[in-house]
Amino acid sequence: YISLKNRFEGYKDSVRRLLSVAKTNPDVGNRVKGALADIVRTEQKYETAIETAFGGSMQNVVTGTRDDAKFLIEHLKRTRGGQVTFLPVEALRPRLEGESIRSARKERGAIGYAVDLVEYDKKYDNVIRYLLGNTLVCDNIENATQISRRYPRAFKIVTLDGDVINSSGSMTGGSRKDNAGNLLANERRIKEIEDGIAEKKSALARAENMREKAQAELAEK
């Protein structure tokens, strides 16, 4: 668990190095809010769809301001740390939900507006709505295709299997590897491990307390 978290498993080298430096260098760490995968959560059944909706942005690094992003870009240049895409909260404007997608949520197979299926601190609202705005999550490619015919080029559709119908009309899909490389799944597993460790520590403390009481009763007898 510790090794996985510290190595930022699943991130490309440049992002992993930057996130590692941010943990020990305050000049960098104070400007890095986290990779996108660190600041969003969703239910396990939606992980593939949401990660697909975000696409490569899952490895983008969120900052507060443009100046923070500029500082980090200069840091990467100085240290030959590779390239990273930054998402300054102050600079991004959310994509507004259109009338078409509101109507489409009532169609057969439609699950919901992608933004409504993720949890995040509302201070990142600009970032999340910029990336997921006008994206509908659907159960399967058959229903997604029918919806796209009824609302041509109106919004992006992603399915639970990770198939995509873009607003341009292009479609992406097919077989997928397991979710070993799914950053949202990795974060969930880490959280589950953390919770499991906390629960075991609590159980151990209770057992130790019972042992001490039993020893005290034995000594008294």
PDB file of C-alpha atoms in Angstrom:
ATOM      1  CA  TYR A   1       0.000   0.000   0.000  1.00  0.00           C
ATOM      2  CA  ILE A   2       2.702   2.516   1.037  1.00  0.00           C
ATOM      3  CA  SER A   3       4.772   1.685  -2.034  1.00  0.00           C
ATOM      4  CA  LEU A   4       1.808   2.071  -4.388  1.00  0.00           C
ATOM      5  CA  LYS A   5       0.824   5.434  -2.940  1.00  0.00           C
ATOM      6  CA  ASN A   6       4.341   6.853  -2.855  1.00  0.00           C
ATOM      7  CA  ARG A   7       5.134   5.832  -6.428  1.00  0.00           C
ATOM      8  CA  PHE A   8       1.828   7.236  -7.734  1.00  0.00           C
ATOM      9  CA  GLU A   9       1.226   4.024  -9.628  1.00  0.00           C
ATOM     10  CA  GLY A  10      -0.436   4.484 -13.023  1.00  0.00           C
ATOM     11  CA  TYR A  11       0.758   8.038 -13.681  1.00  0.00           C
ATOM     12  CA  LYS A  12       3.169   8.894 -16.463  1.00  0.00           C
ATOM     13  CA  ASP A  13       6.738   9.657 -15.396  1.00  0.00           C
ATOM     14  CA  SER A  14       6.553  13.453 -15.547  1.00  0.00           C
ATOM     15  CA  VAL A  15       3.378  13.585 -13.430  1.00  0.00           C
ATOM     16  CA  ARG A  16       4.683  11.007 -10.971  1.00  0.00           C
ATOM     17  CA  ARG A  17       7.920  12.938 -10.480  1.00  0.00           C
ATOM     18  CA  LEU A  18       6.112  16.240  -9.990  1.00  0.00           C
ATOM     19  CA  LEU A  19       3.681  14.764  -7.455  1.00  0.00           C
ATOM     20  CA  SER A  20       6.583  13.148  -5.598  1.00  0.00           C
ATOM     21  CA  VAL A  21       8.484  16.445  -5.443  1.00  0.00           C
ATOM     22  CA  ALA A  22       5.323  18.199  -4.218  1.00  0.00           C
ATOM     23  CA  LYS A  23       5.339  15.979  -1.118  1.00  0.00           C
ATOM     24  CA  THR A  24       8.767  17.210   0.010  1.00  0.00           C
ATOM     25  CA  ASN A  25       9.250  20.628  -1.639  1.00  0.00           C
ATOM     26  CA  PRO A  26       6.902  23.318  -0.240  1.00  0.00           C
ATOM     27  CA  ASP A  27       7.565  25.672  -3.190  1.00  0.00           C
ATOM     28  CA  VAL A  28       6.097  23.027  -5.470  1.00  0.00           C
ATOM     29  CA  GLY A  29       3.648  21.425  -3.041  1.00  0.00           C
ATOM     30  CA  ASN A  30       1.902  24.697  -2.164  1.00  0.00           C
ATOM     31  CA  ARG A  31       1.033  25.160  -5.824  1.00  0.00           C
ATOM     32  CA  VAL A  32      -0.075  21.603  -6.630  1.00  0.00           C
ATOM     33  CA  LYS A  33      -3.652  20.814  -5.604  1.00  0.00           C
ATOM     34  CA  GLY A  34      -3.296  17.276  -6.917  1.00  0.00           C
ATOM     35  CA  ALA A  35      -3.769  15.264 -10.071  1.00  0.00           C
ATOM     36  CA  LEU A  36      -7.355  15.201 -11.292  1.00  0.00           C
ATOM     37  CA  ALA A  37      -7.649  11.552 -10.232  1.00  0.00           C
ATOM     38  CA  ASP A  38      -6.866  12.653  -6.660  1.00  0.00           C
ATOM     39  CA  ILE A  39      -9.713  15.138  -6.376  1.00  0.00           C
ATOM     40  CA  VAL A  40     -12.673  13.207  -7.809  1.00  0.00           C
ATOM     41  CA  ARG A  41     -14.528  10.121  -6.618  1.00  0.00           C
ATOM     42  CA  THR A  42     -17.335   8.049  -8.099  1.00  0.00           C
ATOM     43  CA  GLU A  43     -19.108   4.778  -7.408  1.00  0.00           C
ATOM     44  CA  GLN A  44     -17.279   1.677  -8.561  1.00  0.00           C
ATOM     45  CA  LYS A  45     -19.886   0.926 -11.239  1.00  0.00           C
ATOM     46  CA  TYR A  46     -19.228   4.308 -12.878  1.00  0.00           C
ATOM     47  CA  GLU A  47     -15.417   4.276 -12.742  1.00  0.00           C
ATOM     48  CA  THR A  48     -14.831   3.150 -16.327  1.00  0.00           C
ATOM     49  CA  ALA A  49     -17.370   5.593 -17.755  1.00  0.00           C
ATOM     50  CA  ILE A  50     -16.089   8.567 -15.760  1.00  0.00           C
ATOM     51  CA  GLU A  51     -12.435   7.821 -16.468  1.00  0.00           C
ATOM     52  CA  THR A  52     -13.317   7.526 -20.153  1.00  0.00           C
ATOM     53  CA  ALA A  53     -15.198  10.830 -20.024  1.00  0.00           C
ATOM     54  CA  PHE A  54     -12.171  12.558 -18.504  1.00  0.00           C
ATOM     55  CA  GLY A  55      -9.809  10.848 -20.940  1.00  0.00           C
ATOM     56  CA  GLY A  56      -6.167  11.894 -20.705  1.00  0.00           C
ATOM     57  CA  SER A  57      -7.154  14.696 -18.341  1.00  0.00           C
ATOM     58  CA  MET A  58      -7.090  12.218 -15.455  1.00  0.00           C
ATOM     59  CA  GLN A  59      -3.338  12.823 -15.259  1.00  0.00           C
ATOM     60  CA  ASN A  60      -3.580  16.605 -15.520  1.00  0.00           C
ATOM     61  CA  VAL A  61      -2.465  18.523 -12.443  1.00  0.00           C
ATOM     62  CA  VAL A  62      -4.820  21.023 -10.829  1.00  0.00           C
ATOM     63  CA  THR A  63      -3.489  24.377  -9.601  1.00  0.00           C
ATOM     64  CA  GLY A  64      -5.188  27.369  -8.068  1.00  0.00           C
ATOM     65  CA  THR A  65      -3.974  30.044 -10.463  1.00  0.00           C
ATOM     66  CA  ARG A  66      -2.239  30.634 -13.783  1.00  0.00           C
ATOM     67  CA  ASP A  67       0.807  31.896 -11.881  1.00  0.00           C
ATOM     68  CA  ASP A  68       1.022  28.589 -10.019  1.00  0.00           C
ATOM     69  CA  ALA A  69       0.927  26.709 -13.320  1.00  0.00           C
ATOM     70  CA  LYS A  70       3.573  29.046 -14.781  1.00  0.00           C
ATOM     71  CA  PHE A  71       5.869  28.449 -11.794  1.00  0.00           C
ATOM     72  CA  LEU A  72       5.494  24.677 -12.130  1.00  0.00           C
ATOM     73  CA  ILE A  73       6.167  24.769 -15.874  1.00  0.00           C
ATOM     74  CA  GLU A  74       9.366  26.704 -15.209  1.00  0.00           C
ATOM     75  CA  HIS A  75      10.285  24.160 -12.522  1.00  0.00           C
ATOM     76  CA  LEU A  76       9.818  21.316 -15.014  1.00  0.00           C
ATOM     77  CA  LYS A  77      12.042  23.091 -17.520  1.00  0.00           C
ATOM     78  CA  ARG A  78      14.795  23.712 -14.958  1.00  0.00           C
ATOM     79  CA  THR A  79      14.742  20.130 -13.708  1.00  0.00           C
ATOM     80  CA  ARG A  80      14.154  18.499 -17.097  1.00  0.00           C
ATOM     81  CA  GLY A  81      11.052  16.963 -15.549  1.00  0.00           C
ATOM     82  CA  GLY A  82       9.127  16.435 -18.767  1.00  0.00           C
ATOM     83  CA  GLN A  83       5.775  17.931 -19.702  1.00  0.00           C
ATOM     84  CA  VAL A  84       2.597  18.149 -17.629  1.00  0.00           C
ATOM     85  CA  THR A  85      -0.782  19.701 -18.450  1.00  0.00           C
ATOM     86  CA  PHE A  86      -2.067  22.028 -15.739  1.00  0.00           C
ATOM     87  CA  LEU A  87      -5.657  22.985 -14.948  1.00  0.00           C
ATOM     88  CA  PRO A  88      -5.753  26.374 -13.164  1.00  0.00           C
ATOM     89  CA  VAL A  89      -9.068  26.674 -11.330  1.00  0.00           C
ATOM     90  CA  GLU A  90      -9.255  30.439 -11.894  1.00  0.00           C
ATOM     91  CA  ALA A  91      -8.698  30.153 -15.656  1.00  0.00           C
ATOM     92  CA  LEU A  92     -11.262  27.511 -16.606  1.00  0.00           C
ATOM     93  CA  ARG A  93     -14.883  28.193 -17.434  1.00  0.00           C
ATOM     94  CA  PRO A  94     -17.495  25.449 -16.955  1.00  0.00           C
ATOM     95  CA  ARG A  95     -19.373  24.103 -19.938  1.00  0.00           C
ATOM     96  CA  LEU A  96     -23.006  24.720 -19.255  1.00  0.00           C
ATOM     97  CA  GLU A  97     -25.615  21.984 -19.380  1.00  0.00           C
ATOM     98  CA  GLY A  98     -27.700  22.378 -22.527  1.00  0.00           C
ATOM     99  CA  GLU A  99     -31.424  21.806 -22.975  1.00  0.00           C
ATOM    100  CA  SER A 100     -30.763  18.752 -25.172  1.00  0.00           C
ATOM    101  CA  ILE A 101     -28.869  16.838 -22.508  1.00  0.00           C
ATOM    102  CA  ARG A 102     -31.514  17.652 -19.906  1.00  0.00           C
ATOM    103  CA  SER A 103     -34.120  16.069 -22.174  1.00  0.00           C
ATOM    104  CA  ALA A 104     -31.870  13.137 -23.088  1.00  0.00           C
ATOM    105  CA  ARG A 105     -31.542  12.080 -19.461  1.00  0.00           C
ATOM    106  CA  LYS A 106     -35.109  10.797 -19.736  1.00  0.00           C
ATOM    107  CA  GLU A 107     -34.275   8.515 -22.666  1.00  0.00           C
ATOM    108  CA  ARG A 108     -34.024   4.748 -22.373  1.00  0.00           C
ATOM    109  CA  GLY A 109     -30.601   3.694 -21.084  1.00  0.00           C
ATOM    110  CA  ALA A 110     -29.544   7.169 -19.959  1.00  0.00           C
ATOM    111  CA  ILE A 111     -28.035   7.066 -16.473  1.00  0.00           C
ATOM    112  CA  GLY A 112     -27.260  10.692 -15.845  1.00  0.00           C
ATOM    113  CA  TYR A 113     -25.236  13.799 -16.415  1.00  0.00           C
ATOM    114  CA  ALA A 114     -21.574  12.865 -15.867  1.00  0.00           C
ATOM    115  CA  VAL A 115     -21.025  15.799 -13.496  1.00  0.00           C
ATOM    116  CA  ASP A 116     -23.764  14.458 -11.214  1.00  0.00           C
ATOM    117  CA  LEU A 117     -22.034  11.068 -10.928  1.00  0.00           C
ATOM    118  CA  VAL A 118     -18.789  12.357  -9.391  1.00  0.00           C
ATOM    119  CA  GLU A 119     -17.980  13.697  -5.948  1.00  0.00           C
ATOM    120  CA  TYR A 120     -15.450  16.492  -5.442  1.00  0.00           C
ATOM    121  CA  ASP A 121     -14.754  19.596  -3.395  1.00  0.00           C
ATOM    122  CA  LYS A 122     -16.883  22.370  -4.886  1.00  0.00           C
ATOM    123  CA  LYS A 123     -13.868  24.677  -5.084  1.00  0.00           C
ATOM    124  CA  TYR A 124     -12.918  22.606  -8.139  1.00  0.00           C
ATOM    125  CA  ASP A 125     -16.296  23.079  -9.804  1.00  0.00           C
ATOM    126  CA  ASN A 126     -14.833  25.077 -12.712  1.00  0.00           C
ATOM    127  CA  VAL A 127     -12.412  22.269 -13.519  1.00  0.00           C
ATOM    128  CA  ILE A 128     -14.880  19.395 -13.307  1.00  0.00           C
ATOM    129  CA  ARG A 129     -17.628  21.159 -15.251  1.00  0.00           C
ATOM    130  CA  TYR A 130     -15.129  22.298 -17.873  1.00  0.00           C
ATOM    131  CA  LEU A 131     -14.061  18.687 -18.474  1.00  0.00           C
ATOM    132  CA  LEU A 132     -17.371  16.866 -18.018  1.00  0.00           C
ATOM    133  CA  GLY A 133     -19.821  19.525 -19.122  1.00  0.00           C
ATOM    134  CA  ASN A 134     -22.335  18.326 -21.695  1.00  0.00           C
ATOM    135  CA  THR A 135     -21.419  14.650 -21.183  1.00  0.00           C
ATOM    136  CA  LEU A 136     -24.114  12.007 -20.721  1.00  0.00           C
ATOM    137  CA  VAL A 137     -23.488   8.556 -19.222  1.00  0.00           C
ATOM    138  CA  CYS A 138     -25.472   5.704 -20.775  1.00  0.00           C
ATOM    139  CA  ASP A 139     -25.763   2.005 -19.952  1.00  0.00           C
ATOM    140  CA  ASN A 140     -24.657   0.483 -23.277  1.00  0.00           C
ATOM    141  CA  ILE A 141     -23.657   1.281 -26.851  1.00  0.00           C
ATOM    142  CA  GLU A 142     -27.019   0.277 -28.334  1.00  0.00           C
ATOM    143  CA  ASN A 143     -28.975   2.790 -26.282  1.00  0.00           C
ATOM    144  CA  ALA A 144     -26.226   5.372 -26.653  1.00  0.00           C
ATOM    145  CA  THR A 145     -26.484   5.077 -30.440  1.00  0.00           C
ATOM    146  CA  GLN A 146     -30.234   5.562 -30.334  1.00  0.00           C
ATOM    147  CA  ILE A 147     -29.870   8.641 -28.139  1.00  0.00           C
ATOM    148  CA  SER A 148     -27.211  10.112 -30.428  1.00  0.00           C
ATOM    149  CA  ARG A 149     -29.585   9.708 -33.388  1.00  0.00           C
ATOM    150  CA  ARG A 150     -32.309  11.601 -31.551  1.00  0.00           C
ATOM    151  CA  TYR A 151     -29.903  14.359 -30.476  1.00  0.00           C
ATOM    152  CA  PRO A 152     -27.314  14.548 -33.277  1.00  0.00           C
ATOM    153  CA  ARG A 153     -24.059  16.343 -32.386  1.00  0.00           C
ATOM    154  CA  ALA A 154     -25.642  17.777 -29.234  1.00  0.00           C
ATOM    155  CA  PHE A 155     -23.372  16.270 -26.535  1.00  0.00           C
ATOM    156  CA  LYS A 156     -20.850  13.547 -25.767  1.00  0.00           C
ATOM    157  CA  ILE A 157     -22.050  10.117 -24.612  1.00  0.00           C
ATOM    158  CA  VAL A 158     -19.986   7.541 -22.694  1.00  0.00           C
ATOM    159  CA  THR A 159     -21.165   4.078 -21.709  1.00  0.00           C
ATOM    160  CA  LEU A 160     -20.473   1.997 -18.613  1.00  0.00           C
ATOM    161  CA  ASP A 161     -18.154  -0.151 -20.763  1.00  0.00           C
ATOM    162  CA  GLY A 162     -16.132   2.894 -21.831  1.00  0.00           C
ATOM    163  CA  ASP A 163     -17.520   3.306 -25.355  1.00  0.00           C
ATOM    164  CA  VAL A 164     -17.768   6.887 -26.589  1.00  0.00           C
ATOM    165  CA  ILE A 165     -19.939   8.755 -29.056  1.00  0.00           C
ATOM    166  CA  ASN A 166     -18.507  12.246 -29.463  1.00  0.00           C
ATOM    167  CA  SER A 167     -20.569  15.304 -30.318  1.00  0.00           C
ATOM    168  CA  SER A 168     -18.732  15.322 -33.662  1.00  0.00           C
ATOM    169  CA  GLY A 169     -20.295  11.942 -34.458  1.00  0.00           C
ATOM    170  CA  SER A 170     -17.081   9.922 -34.134  1.00  0.00           C
ATOM    171  CA  MET A 171     -17.308   6.709 -32.107  1.00  0.00           C
ATOM    172  CA  THR A 172     -14.692   4.868 -30.035  1.00  0.00           C
ATOM    173  CA  GLY A 173     -15.087   1.456 -28.452  1.00  0.00           C
ATOM    174  CA  GLY A 174     -14.166  -2.200 -28.388  1.00  0.00           C
ATOM    175  CA  SER A 175     -12.559  -4.599 -25.949  1.00  0.00           C
ATOM    176  CA  ARG A 176     -10.733  -3.159 -22.969  1.00  0.00           C
ATOM    177  CA  LYS A 177      -8.086  -4.417 -20.593  1.00  0.00           C
ATOM    178  CA  ASP A 178      -9.086  -4.841 -16.972  1.00  0.00           C
ATOM    179  CA  ASN A 179      -9.123  -1.706 -14.853  1.00  0.00           C
ATOM    180  CA  ALA A 180      -5.640  -2.252 -13.406  1.00  0.00           C
ATOM    181  CA  GLY A 181      -4.588   1.038 -14.995  1.00  0.00           C
ATOM    182  CA  ASN A 182      -7.771   2.871 -14.025  1.00  0.00           C
ATOM    183  CA  LEU A 183      -6.650   5.724 -11.785  1.00  0.00           C
ATOM    184  CA  LEU A 184     -10.066   6.102 -10.171  1.00  0.00           C
ATOM    185  CA  ALA A 185     -10.086   2.398  -9.350  1.00  0.00           C
ATOM    186  CA  ASN A 186      -6.574   2.652  -7.920  1.00  0.00           C
ATOM    187  CA  GLU A 187      -7.594   5.542  -5.672  1.00  0.00           C
ATOM    188  CA  ARG A 188     -10.647   3.591  -4.509  1.00  0.00           C
ATOM    189  CA  ARG A 189      -8.541   0.530  -3.707  1.00  0.00           C
ATOM    190  CA  ILE A 190      -6.118   2.662  -1.720  1.00  0.00           C
ATOM    191  CA  LYS A 191      -9.019   4.186   0.229  1.00  0.00           C
ATOM    192  CA  GLU A 192     -10.403   0.707   0.894  1.00  0.00           C
ATOM    193  CA  ILE A 193      -6.989  -0.419   2.162  1.00  0.00           C
ATOM    194  CA  GLU A 194      -6.734   2.679   4.370  1.00  0.00           C
ATOM    195  CA  ASP A 195     -10.176   1.992   5.816  1.00  0.00           C
ATOM    196  CA  GLY A 196      -9.276  -1.661   6.351  1.00  0.00           C
ATOM    197  CA  ILE A 197      -6.079  -0.733   8.193  1.00  0.00           C
ATOM    198  CA  ALA A 198      -7.974   1.749  10.375  1.00  0.00           C
ATOM    199  CA  GLU A 199     -10.602  -0.864  11.200  1.00  0.00           C
ATOM    200  CA  LYS A 200      -7.959  -3.451  12.131  1.00  0.00           C
ATOM    201  CA  LYS A 201      -6.146  -0.925  14.336  1.00  0.00           C
ATOM    202  CA  SER A 202      -9.410  -0.165  16.099  1.00  0.00           C
ATOM    203  CA  ALA A 203     -10.122  -3.885  16.592  1.00  0.00           C
ATOM    204  CA  LEU A 204      -6.577  -4.391  17.917  1.00  0.00           C
ATOM    205  CA  ALA A 205      -7.034  -1.530  20.394  1.00  0.00           C
ATOM    206  CA  ARG A 206     -10.317  -3.044  21.618  1.00  0.00           C
ATOM    207  CA  ALA A 207      -8.692  -6.446  22.001  1.00  0.00           C
ATOM    208  CA  GLU A 208      -5.779  -4.939  23.928  1.00  0.00           C
ATOM    209  CA  ASN A 209      -8.187  -3.137  26.225  1.00  0.00           C
ATOM    210  CA  MET A 210     -10.063  -6.407  26.894  1.00  0.00           C
ATOM    211  CA  ARG A 211      -6.757  -8.191  27.574  1.00  0.00           C
ATOM    212  CA  GLU A 212      -5.740  -5.549  30.103  1.00  0.00           C
ATOM    213  CA  LYS A 213      -9.102  -5.815  31.867  1.00  0.00           C
ATOM    214  CA  ALA A 214      -8.834  -9.612  31.944  1.00  0.00           C
ATOM    215  CA  GLN A 215      -5.309  -9.399  33.405  1.00  0.00           C
ATOM    216  CA  ALA A 216      -6.516  -6.949  36.055  1.00  0.00           C
ATOM    217  CA  GLU A 217      -9.419  -9.252  37.011  1.00  0.00           C
ATOM    218  CA  LEU A 218      -7.060 -12.219  37.138  1.00  0.00           C
ATOM    219  CA  ALA A 219      -4.609 -10.380  39.376  1.00  0.00           C
ATOM    220  CA  GLU A 220      -7.451  -9.343  41.665  1.00  0.00           C
ATOM    221  CA  LYS A 221      -8.695 -12.933  41.943  1.00  0.00           C
TER     222      LYS A 221
END
